[in-house]
Amino acid sequence: MPNLATSLRAFDIDQLQQIAAIWGLETAKEDKNSLLLTLELHIPQPELFSAVFDQLPEPARQAVFALKKNDGKLPWSTFVQLYGDIRALGKTLRKKEQPWAFPTSISETLWYHGLIGRDFLRVEGDLQEMAYIPDELSQLLPSVPDQPQKVNLAPLSQNVNLEVSPGNSMILDEACLLLAALRFENSQDLLAKTTVSLTRWAFLETLLQAVGVLDHEKQPTNLARRFLELPRGQALNWLANQWLISTAFHELFHLPGLQIQTNDPVRSASARQTIIDLLSALQAGNWYSLDDFVELVKTTDPDFLRQQEEYFSWTVFKEETPQEIISGYESWAQVEGALIAFIILRLLSWLALADVGTLKEDHSQSFFRLKPSFFKLNDPNASIVDEPEDAPINLTSTGRIIMTDRSPRLARYQIARFADWIQVSPISGTYQITPGSLSRAKEQGLLPKHLITLLRKHADGGLPPVLFEAIKRWESDGTQASLQTQTILRLSSPEILQALRESPAAHWLGESLGPTTVIIKPAGEKAVLSALSSLGYLTDTNESENNNG
């Protein structure tokens, strides 16, 4: 079989750079020959190979095992029929589509990991186009696993009445809001004004960083635009799959009411996969008891998260009783059990993969129902939900904007960066275009012409002419009008005003509005009132006028 060096030479340098990134290699400044050498030396290292191979989606691993069982090769046509084709994309299209991050087939997943080659090989005397595993990688593969045993879990009786919380796709709308907010300097203030808790925002921020949508400085990456552009169902499928294989995201540190500290590596990806594999043996549409499933995991694979001494070396405590350390095998229900519950009741529900429910008469017992979309998790072309995002935005001539969760997410993200946030939730948001908001956008390189294009494309009825003229006028002249709240002092005679100007409080007197009226500068009210008192004058305070200027 051809070796790794041969298979990698089929790639352009930008593809090699992405393969290197997947394998965790720093190669930004290397030329193609140096890059090839780096990959040839590092990919076959047993520890690195094993770590990356173990994080492949299960269907991708099965595809590799299918090649291994067939002496490391299969006819290309057969492989494509089984595992999908690899798109022929030029450099420009690759940059746009990013197939290494958004593969449309199992074949593309393996291709951009550098795990398979494609070449004409001699088979029984004839040259045939084949998919193959490079020679030195074939030797590193684990043994082909036996088919897993089926697990049995009795579904809930259909006669049981449940209060149901259907899984939904709101996480996409929350992600859209978060990405927009993080482009502002006062992002936390904006997020605090929404209907979403700050704890939830922190969780989502960590998840988006782990899947590569946010960078380490919490700013949107190149993947963010593609994520926002994807149809809603595909975006949710992509997010779910990236979460499933992520080694950087740790549900363990988001368990409600629990604090966990450890110096050991946390095997979150493999633990997550164990739970998903066991769930995959269940039936869509049936309700199951969470307690029964937790017990099933405990009897089937109890050490899926911690092993041996880790039950004692991890520091675990409840936030309400930090002085009581939880450790030992008896802590399984509070750690592993809580992790299972968090993944099923929260993450699968947030990703629209499961519905959750409780007994009407006893909310302490939880149940779950897997949706058909759960069983399509490993299909990169699957659509988890069928929810169009084609609703126009509502726009008034005064610059007031209302966008809903059925407006295109990319448009929502872009327009929100041009406006002040008035009242915002993942379902609906009200925004206002102001001179200040346009100035902030301009500082980030967002010009009025970009906003005009967006509003013309997405607003119901197009861009009102009055608003168009206002935006163009601001672009050429800046702010034409502003409203301010001022404290105004009205006096009975010009002499009193002159006496104030000669007093120590003169510093706090602003612009005169007449012979007996003057603006008091912010925070100067107390000093002016004191000066009037020392001059022998009593003062009335009119709260209404003070508030409205």
Coordinates of C-alpha atoms in Angstrom, one line a residue:
M1 CA 0.0 0.0 0.0
P2 CA 1.3 3.5 -0.7
N3 CA 2.8 5.3 2.3
L4 CA 1.7 8.5 4.0
A5 CA 4.1 10.7 2.0
T6 CA 2.5 9.5 -1.2
S7 CA -1.1 10.2 -0.1
L8 CA -0.3 13.6 1.3
R9 CA 1.3 14.9 -1.9
A10 CA -2.2 15.0 -3.4
F11 CA -3.0 18.0 -1.2
D12 CA -2.5 21.7 -1.8
I13 CA -0.7 23.7 0.9
D14 CA -3.9 25.2 2.3
Q15 CA -5.3 21.7 2.7
L16 CA -2.1 20.5 4.4
Q17 CA -2.3 23.4 6.8
Q18 CA -5.8 22.4 7.8
I19 CA -4.7 18.7 8.2
A20 CA -1.9 19.9 10.4
A21 CA -4.3 22.0 12.5
I22 CA -6.6 19.0 13.0
W23 CA -3.6 17.0 14.3
G24 CA -2.6 20.0 16.6
L25 CA 0.6 20.9 14.8
E26 CA 1.9 24.5 14.4
T27 CA 2.9 24.9 10.8
A28 CA 1.8 28.4 9.7
K29 CA 5.1 29.6 8.3
E30 CA 6.3 26.3 6.6
D31 CA 6.5 25.8 2.9
K32 CA 4.8 22.8 1.3
N33 CA 7.9 20.5 1.5
S34 CA 8.5 21.4 5.1
L35 CA 4.8 20.9 5.9
L36 CA 4.8 17.5 4.3
L37 CA 7.8 16.4 6.3
T38 CA 6.2 17.6 9.5
L39 CA 3.0 15.7 8.8
E40 CA 5.0 12.5 7.8
L41 CA 6.9 12.6 11.0
H42 CA 4.2 13.4 13.5
I43 CA 1.0 11.7 12.3
P44 CA 2.4 8.2 12.6
Q45 CA 3.5 8.8 16.2
P46 CA 1.4 6.2 18.2
E47 CA 0.2 8.4 21.0
L48 CA -0.9 11.3 18.7
F49 CA -2.5 8.9 16.2
S50 CA -4.4 7.1 18.9
A51 CA -5.7 10.3 20.4
V52 CA -6.9 11.7 17.1
F53 CA -8.4 8.4 15.8
D54 CA -10.3 7.9 19.1
Q55 CA -12.0 11.3 18.6
L56 CA -13.3 10.5 15.1
P57 CA -17.1 10.2 14.8
E58 CA -18.1 6.5 15.1
P59 CA -19.1 6.2 11.4
A60 CA -15.7 7.5 10.4
R61 CA -14.0 4.9 12.6
Q62 CA -16.2 2.2 11.1
A63 CA -15.2 3.3 7.6
V64 CA -11.5 2.9 8.5
F65 CA -12.2 -0.5 10.0
A66 CA -14.0 -1.5 6.8
L67 CA -10.8 -0.6 4.8
K68 CA -8.7 -2.5 7.3
K69 CA -10.9 -5.7 7.0
N70 CA -10.4 -5.5 3.2
D71 CA -6.6 -5.5 3.4
G72 CA -6.5 -1.7 3.8
K73 CA -8.2 -0.8 0.5
L74 CA -11.6 -0.7 -1.3
P75 CA -12.5 0.4 -4.9
W76 CA -13.1 4.1 -4.8
S77 CA -16.5 3.7 -6.3
T78 CA -17.5 1.3 -3.6
F79 CA -16.1 3.5 -0.9
V80 CA -18.0 6.5 -2.2
Q81 CA -21.2 4.6 -2.3
L82 CA -20.8 3.6 1.3
Y83 CA -19.4 6.7 2.8
G84 CA -20.0 9.6 0.4
D85 CA -17.9 11.5 -2.1
I86 CA -15.2 14.2 -1.6
R87 CA -16.1 17.5 -3.2
A88 CA -13.8 18.8 -5.8
L89 CA -13.2 22.4 -4.5
G90 CA -10.7 24.9 -5.6
K91 CA -8.8 27.1 -3.2
T92 CA -11.4 29.9 -3.2
L93 CA -14.3 27.5 -2.6
R94 CA -12.4 25.6 0.1
K95 CA -11.9 28.9 1.9
K96 CA -15.6 29.6 1.7
E97 CA -17.0 26.1 2.4
Q98 CA -14.2 25.0 4.9
P99 CA -14.8 21.3 4.2
W100 CA -12.4 20.3 7.0
A101 CA -14.8 21.9 9.6
F102 CA -18.0 21.2 7.7
P103 CA -17.6 17.9 5.9
T104 CA -20.5 16.7 3.9
S105 CA -19.6 13.0 4.1
I106 CA -17.6 10.5 6.1
S107 CA -15.1 10.4 3.2
E108 CA -14.4 14.1 3.6
T109 CA -13.9 13.7 7.3
L110 CA -11.2 11.1 6.8
W111 CA -9.7 12.9 3.8
Y112 CA -9.1 16.1 5.8
H113 CA -7.6 14.1 8.6
G114 CA -5.1 12.7 6.1
L115 CA -6.2 9.1 7.1
I116 CA -7.1 7.9 3.6
G117 CA -5.5 8.1 0.2
R118 CA -6.9 7.9 -3.3
D119 CA -4.8 6.5 -6.1
F120 CA -4.7 4.0 -9.0
L121 CA -3.3 0.7 -7.6
R122 CA -2.7 -2.6 -9.4
V123 CA -5.2 -5.2 -8.3
E124 CA -5.0 -8.6 -9.8
G125 CA -3.0 -7.2 -12.7
D126 CA -5.3 -4.3 -13.5
L127 CA -5.0 -0.6 -12.4
Q128 CA -8.0 0.4 -10.4
E129 CA -8.8 3.6 -8.5
M130 CA -8.8 2.7 -4.9
A131 CA -9.4 4.2 -1.4
Y132 CA -6.7 3.1 0.9
I133 CA -5.1 3.5 4.3
P134 CA -1.5 4.7 4.1
D135 CA 0.8 1.8 5.0
E136 CA 2.4 3.1 8.2
L137 CA -1.1 4.2 9.5
S138 CA -2.6 0.8 9.0
Q139 CA -0.1 -0.7 11.5
L140 CA -1.3 1.8 14.1
L141 CA -5.0 1.0 13.9
P142 CA -6.6 -0.9 16.8
S143 CA -8.2 -4.3 16.2
V144 CA -11.6 -4.2 14.5
P145 CA -14.0 -4.2 17.4
D146 CA -16.8 -6.8 17.8
Q147 CA -20.3 -5.5 17.4
P148 CA -21.5 -4.1 20.7
Q149 CA -24.1 -6.0 22.6
K150 CA -27.6 -4.6 22.6
V151 CA -28.9 -3.1 25.8
N152 CA -32.4 -3.3 27.0
L153 CA -34.3 -0.6 28.8
A154 CA -38.0 -0.9 29.3
P155 CA -39.9 2.2 28.0
L156 CA -42.5 4.0 30.2
S157 CA -46.1 2.9 29.9
Q158 CA -48.2 5.0 27.6
N159 CA -50.7 5.5 30.3
V160 CA -48.4 7.7 32.4
N161 CA -49.2 11.4 32.3
L162 CA -46.1 13.6 31.9
E163 CA -45.4 17.4 31.9
V164 CA -43.3 17.7 28.8
S165 CA -40.6 20.2 27.9
P166 CA -40.0 19.7 24.2
G167 CA -36.4 20.0 23.0
N168 CA -35.9 23.1 20.7
S169 CA -33.4 24.9 18.6
M170 CA -33.2 28.1 20.6
I171 CA -29.5 27.6 21.3
L172 CA -28.9 28.8 17.7
D173 CA -30.6 32.1 18.5
E174 CA -28.7 32.4 21.7
A175 CA -25.5 31.8 19.8
C176 CA -26.4 34.4 17.3
L177 CA -27.0 37.0 20.1
L178 CA -23.8 36.0 21.9
L179 CA -21.7 36.4 18.8
A180 CA -23.1 39.8 18.1
A181 CA -22.7 41.0 21.7
L182 CA -19.1 39.9 21.9
R183 CA -18.3 42.4 19.1
F184 CA -19.1 45.2 21.5
E185 CA -16.8 46.5 24.3
N186 CA -19.8 46.4 26.8
S187 CA -20.8 42.9 25.8
Q188 CA -21.6 41.8 29.4
D189 CA -23.9 44.8 29.9
L190 CA -25.8 43.9 26.7
L191 CA -26.1 40.2 27.6
A192 CA -27.4 41.2 31.1
K193 CA -30.2 43.1 29.4
T194 CA -31.5 39.9 27.7
T195 CA -33.9 37.3 29.1
V196 CA -31.0 34.7 29.3
S197 CA -29.1 34.1 32.5
L198 CA -25.4 35.0 32.7
T199 CA -24.7 31.4 33.7
R200 CA -26.3 30.2 30.5
W201 CA -24.2 32.8 28.5
A202 CA -21.0 31.5 30.2
F203 CA -21.9 27.9 29.3
L204 CA -22.6 28.8 25.7
E205 CA -19.5 30.9 25.4
T206 CA -17.4 27.9 26.6
L207 CA -19.2 25.6 24.1
L208 CA -18.6 27.9 21.2
Q209 CA -15.0 28.2 22.1
A210 CA -14.6 24.5 22.2
V211 CA -16.1 23.9 18.8
G212 CA -14.0 26.7 17.2
V213 CA -16.7 29.4 16.6
L214 CA -15.0 31.7 19.2
D215 CA -11.3 32.1 19.6
H216 CA -9.4 32.2 22.9
E217 CA -10.1 36.0 23.1
K218 CA -13.8 35.2 22.8
Q219 CA -14.1 36.8 19.4
P220 CA -15.9 35.1 16.4
T221 CA -13.6 33.0 14.2
N222 CA -13.9 32.4 10.4
L223 CA -16.1 29.4 11.3
A224 CA -18.7 31.8 12.9
R225 CA -19.9 33.2 9.6
R226 CA -20.3 29.7 8.0
F227 CA -22.1 28.6 11.2
L228 CA -24.5 31.5 10.9
E229 CA -25.0 30.9 7.2
L230 CA -26.0 27.2 7.4
P231 CA -29.7 26.4 7.2
R232 CA -31.1 26.1 10.7
G233 CA -31.4 22.3 10.7
Q234 CA -27.8 21.8 9.4
A235 CA -26.4 24.4 11.8
L236 CA -27.9 22.5 14.7
N237 CA -26.6 19.2 13.4
W238 CA -23.1 20.6 12.9
L239 CA -23.1 22.1 16.5
A240 CA -24.3 18.8 17.9
N241 CA -21.6 16.8 16.1
Q242 CA -18.8 19.2 17.0
W243 CA -20.0 19.0 20.7
L244 CA -20.0 15.2 20.4
I245 CA -16.3 14.9 19.3
S246 CA -14.9 17.9 21.2
T247 CA -12.0 17.2 23.6
A248 CA -12.0 20.8 24.8
F249 CA -15.5 21.0 26.2
H250 CA -16.1 19.6 29.7
E251 CA -19.7 19.2 30.8
L252 CA -18.3 18.2 34.2
F253 CA -17.4 21.8 35.1
H254 CA -21.0 23.0 34.3
L255 CA -22.9 20.6 36.5
P256 CA -25.4 22.7 38.6
G257 CA -24.4 23.1 42.3
L258 CA -21.2 21.0 42.0
Q259 CA -17.6 22.1 42.0
I260 CA -14.9 19.6 40.7
Q261 CA -11.2 20.1 40.8
T262 CA -8.6 17.7 39.3
N263 CA -5.1 17.7 37.9
D264 CA -5.9 14.6 35.9
P265 CA -7.0 14.8 32.2
V266 CA -10.8 14.7 32.0
R267 CA -11.9 12.2 29.4
S268 CA -15.0 14.1 28.4
A269 CA -15.2 13.1 24.8
S270 CA -15.0 9.4 25.5
A271 CA -17.4 9.7 28.5
R272 CA -19.9 11.5 26.2
Q273 CA -19.5 8.9 23.5
T274 CA -20.2 6.1 26.0
I275 CA -23.5 7.7 26.9
I276 CA -24.5 8.4 23.3
D277 CA -23.6 4.8 22.3
L278 CA -25.9 3.4 25.0
L279 CA -28.7 5.8 24.1
S280 CA -28.4 4.7 20.5
A281 CA -29.7 1.3 21.5
L282 CA -33.0 2.8 22.6
Q283 CA -36.0 3.6 20.4
A284 CA -37.1 7.0 19.1
G285 CA -40.4 8.2 20.4
N286 CA -40.5 6.1 23.6
W287 CA -40.3 7.6 27.0
Y288 CA -37.6 6.2 29.3
S289 CA -36.8 6.8 33.0
L290 CA -33.6 8.8 33.6
D291 CA -33.0 6.8 36.8
D292 CA -33.3 3.5 34.9
F293 CA -30.8 4.7 32.3
V294 CA -28.3 5.9 34.9
E295 CA -28.5 2.5 36.5
L296 CA -28.0 0.9 33.1
V297 CA -24.8 2.9 32.6
K298 CA -23.6 2.0 36.1
T299 CA -24.0 -1.8 35.4
T300 CA -22.7 -1.6 31.8
D301 CA -19.7 0.7 32.0
P302 CA -19.3 2.3 35.5
D303 CA -15.8 3.6 34.9
F304 CA -16.7 5.6 31.7
L305 CA -15.5 8.8 33.4
R306 CA -13.3 8.1 36.4
Q307 CA -11.1 5.1 36.9
Q308 CA -9.4 3.6 40.0
E309 CA -7.6 6.2 42.0
E310 CA -9.4 9.1 40.3
Y311 CA -12.5 8.3 42.5
F312 CA -10.3 9.5 45.4
S313 CA -7.9 12.1 43.8
W314 CA -10.6 14.4 42.4
T315 CA -11.9 17.1 44.7
V316 CA -15.6 17.2 44.5
F317 CA -18.0 19.3 46.7
K318 CA -21.4 20.9 46.6
E319 CA -21.4 24.6 46.3
E320 CA -23.8 24.9 49.3
T321 CA -21.5 22.8 51.5
P322 CA -17.9 23.3 50.3
Q323 CA -16.5 21.9 53.5
E324 CA -17.8 18.4 52.8
I325 CA -15.6 16.7 50.2
I326 CA -17.3 14.0 48.1
S327 CA -15.0 11.1 47.1
G328 CA -14.7 7.4 46.7
Y329 CA -16.9 5.0 44.7
E330 CA -19.9 6.0 46.7
S331 CA -19.7 9.4 44.9
W332 CA -20.6 7.8 41.5
A333 CA -24.3 9.0 41.6
Q334 CA -23.3 12.6 42.5
V335 CA -20.7 12.9 39.8
E336 CA -21.2 10.3 37.0
G337 CA -24.9 10.2 37.6
A338 CA -25.1 14.0 37.5
L339 CA -23.1 14.1 34.3
I340 CA -25.5 11.6 32.6
A341 CA -28.5 13.7 33.7
F342 CA -26.9 16.9 32.5
I343 CA -26.1 15.5 29.0
I344 CA -29.6 14.0 28.5
L345 CA -31.9 16.5 30.2
R346 CA -30.0 19.6 29.2
L347 CA -27.6 19.3 26.3
L348 CA -29.7 16.8 24.2
S349 CA -32.8 19.0 24.9
W350 CA -30.9 22.2 24.0
L351 CA -29.8 20.6 20.7
A352 CA -33.3 19.5 19.9
L353 CA -32.3 15.8 20.1
A354 CA -34.6 14.9 23.0
D355 CA -37.7 15.9 24.9
V356 CA -37.8 15.8 28.7
G357 CA -40.6 15.4 31.1
T358 CA -41.6 14.8 34.7
L359 CA -44.5 13.1 36.4
K360 CA -47.3 15.5 37.0
E361 CA -47.7 14.3 40.5
D362 CA -43.9 14.0 41.3
H363 CA -41.5 16.4 39.6
S364 CA -38.5 14.7 41.2
Q365 CA -38.6 11.9 38.7
S366 CA -37.3 12.7 35.2
F367 CA -37.9 11.1 31.9
F368 CA -36.7 11.6 28.3
R369 CA -37.7 10.8 24.8
L370 CA -35.2 10.6 22.0
K371 CA -36.2 12.3 18.7
P372 CA -35.6 10.7 15.3
S373 CA -32.9 13.4 14.7
F374 CA -30.8 11.9 17.5
F375 CA -30.3 8.8 15.4
K376 CA -29.0 10.9 12.5
L377 CA -26.3 12.5 14.6
N378 CA -23.4 11.1 12.6
D379 CA -24.8 12.1 9.2
P380 CA -23.2 15.4 8.2
N381 CA -26.0 16.2 5.8
A382 CA -28.9 15.5 8.2
S383 CA -31.2 18.3 9.3
I384 CA -32.2 18.2 12.9
V385 CA -35.1 20.6 12.6
D386 CA -37.2 21.9 9.6
E387 CA -37.5 25.5 10.6
P388 CA -37.1 28.1 7.8
E389 CA -35.3 31.4 8.6
D390 CA -36.9 33.6 5.9
A391 CA -39.0 36.0 7.9
P392 CA -38.3 39.7 7.0
I393 CA -37.3 42.1 9.7
N394 CA -39.7 44.9 10.8
L395 CA -38.2 48.3 10.1
T396 CA -39.7 51.8 10.8
S397 CA -38.8 55.1 9.3
T398 CA -37.5 56.2 12.7
G399 CA -34.8 53.4 12.7
R400 CA -36.6 51.1 15.0
I401 CA -35.9 47.4 14.1
I402 CA -37.6 44.2 15.3
M403 CA -36.1 40.9 14.4
T404 CA -37.4 37.4 15.4
D405 CA -36.0 34.0 15.6
R406 CA -37.2 33.3 12.1
S407 CA -35.2 36.1 10.5
P408 CA -31.9 34.9 9.0
R409 CA -29.3 34.5 11.8
L410 CA -26.5 36.0 9.8
A411 CA -28.7 39.1 9.1
R412 CA -29.6 39.4 12.7
Y413 CA -25.9 39.2 13.7
Q414 CA -24.9 41.8 11.2
I415 CA -27.7 44.3 11.8
A416 CA -27.5 44.0 15.6
R417 CA -23.9 45.4 15.4
F418 CA -25.2 48.6 13.8
A419 CA -27.9 49.4 16.5
D420 CA -28.5 50.1 20.1
W421 CA -30.1 47.1 21.9
I422 CA -33.5 48.1 23.4
Q423 CA -35.3 44.9 24.4
V424 CA -33.7 41.7 23.3
S425 CA -34.3 38.0 23.8
P426 CA -33.4 34.9 21.7
I427 CA -37.0 34.9 20.3
S428 CA -37.4 38.5 19.4
G429 CA -35.3 41.7 19.6
T430 CA -35.9 45.4 19.3
Y431 CA -33.1 47.6 18.2
Q432 CA -32.7 51.3 17.4
I433 CA -30.4 52.9 14.9
T434 CA -28.8 56.1 16.4
P435 CA -25.8 58.3 15.6
G436 CA -23.9 56.6 18.5
S437 CA -24.6 53.1 17.2
L438 CA -23.5 54.1 13.7
S439 CA -20.3 55.6 15.2
R440 CA -19.5 52.4 17.1
A441 CA -20.1 50.3 14.0
K442 CA -17.8 52.6 12.0
E443 CA -15.0 52.1 14.5
Q444 CA -15.2 48.3 13.7
G445 CA -15.1 48.9 9.9
L446 CA -18.9 48.6 9.4
L447 CA -19.9 51.4 7.1
P448 CA -23.4 52.9 6.5
K449 CA -23.4 51.4 3.0
H450 CA -23.2 48.0 4.5
L451 CA -26.3 48.7 6.7
I452 CA -28.2 50.1 3.8
T453 CA -27.6 46.9 1.8
L454 CA -28.7 44.7 4.7
L455 CA -31.9 46.7 5.3
R456 CA -32.8 46.8 1.7
K457 CA -32.3 43.0 1.5
H458 CA -34.1 41.9 4.7
A459 CA -36.6 44.6 5.7
D460 CA -40.3 44.0 5.1
G461 CA -41.1 46.6 2.5
G462 CA -37.5 47.6 2.0
L463 CA -35.6 50.6 3.4
P464 CA -37.9 53.6 4.1
P465 CA -36.7 56.7 2.0
V466 CA -36.7 58.9 5.1
L467 CA -34.4 56.5 7.0
F468 CA -32.1 56.1 4.0
E469 CA -31.7 59.9 3.8
A470 CA -31.1 60.1 7.6
I471 CA -28.3 57.5 7.3
K472 CA -26.7 59.2 4.3
R473 CA -26.9 62.5 6.1
W474 CA -25.2 61.1 9.2
E475 CA -22.5 59.7 6.9
S476 CA -21.7 63.1 5.4
D477 CA -22.5 65.5 8.3
G478 CA -22.4 63.4 11.5
T479 CA -25.0 63.9 14.3
Q480 CA -27.6 66.6 13.4
A481 CA -29.6 66.5 16.7
S482 CA -29.3 65.1 20.2
L483 CA -31.5 64.9 23.3
Q484 CA -30.0 65.6 26.7
T485 CA -31.3 65.6 30.2
Q486 CA -30.2 68.7 32.1
T487 CA -30.7 70.3 35.5
I488 CA -32.0 73.9 35.0
L489 CA -31.9 76.6 37.6
R490 CA -34.5 79.4 37.4
L491 CA -33.9 82.5 39.5
S492 CA -36.2 85.4 40.4
S493 CA -33.7 88.1 39.3
P494 CA -30.5 88.5 37.2
E495 CA -28.7 89.8 40.4
I496 CA -29.0 86.4 42.0
L497 CA -27.4 84.7 39.0
Q498 CA -24.6 87.3 39.0
A499 CA -24.0 86.6 42.7
L500 CA -23.8 82.9 42.0
R501 CA -21.2 83.5 39.3
E502 CA -19.1 85.3 41.9
S503 CA -19.5 82.5 44.4
P504 CA -17.4 79.3 44.9
A505 CA -20.2 77.4 43.0
A506 CA -19.5 79.3 39.8
H507 CA -17.6 76.2 38.5
W508 CA -20.9 74.3 38.4
L509 CA -22.8 76.8 36.3
G510 CA -23.1 76.0 32.6
E511 CA -24.7 77.7 29.7
S512 CA -27.1 80.5 30.4
L513 CA -30.6 80.1 28.8
G514 CA -31.7 83.6 29.7
P515 CA -31.0 86.4 32.2
T516 CA -32.5 84.4 35.1
T517 CA -32.0 80.8 33.8
V518 CA -28.8 78.7 33.7
I519 CA -27.9 75.0 33.2
I520 CA -26.2 73.3 36.2
K521 CA -23.4 70.9 35.2
P522 CA -23.8 67.2 36.2
A523 CA -23.2 66.5 39.9
G524 CA -23.3 70.3 40.7
E525 CA -26.7 70.5 42.2
K526 CA -25.6 70.2 45.8
A527 CA -22.9 72.8 45.5
V528 CA -25.2 75.3 43.9
L529 CA -28.0 74.8 46.5
S530 CA -25.4 75.3 49.3
A531 CA -24.2 78.6 47.6
L532 CA -27.8 79.9 47.4
S533 CA -28.3 79.0 51.0
S534 CA -25.2 80.9 52.1
L535 CA -26.4 83.9 50.0
G536 CA -29.6 83.8 51.9
Y537 CA -32.0 82.3 49.4
L538 CA -34.4 79.4 49.8
T539 CA -34.8 77.0 46.9
D540 CA -37.6 74.8 45.6
T541 CA -36.8 71.6 43.7
N542 CA -39.1 70.7 40.9
E543 CA -38.5 66.9 40.3
S544 CA -40.4 66.8 37.0
E545 CA -38.5 69.7 35.4
N546 CA -35.3 68.3 36.9
N547 CA -35.9 64.9 35.2
N548 CA -37.0 66.2 31.9
G549 CA -34.7 69.2 31.5

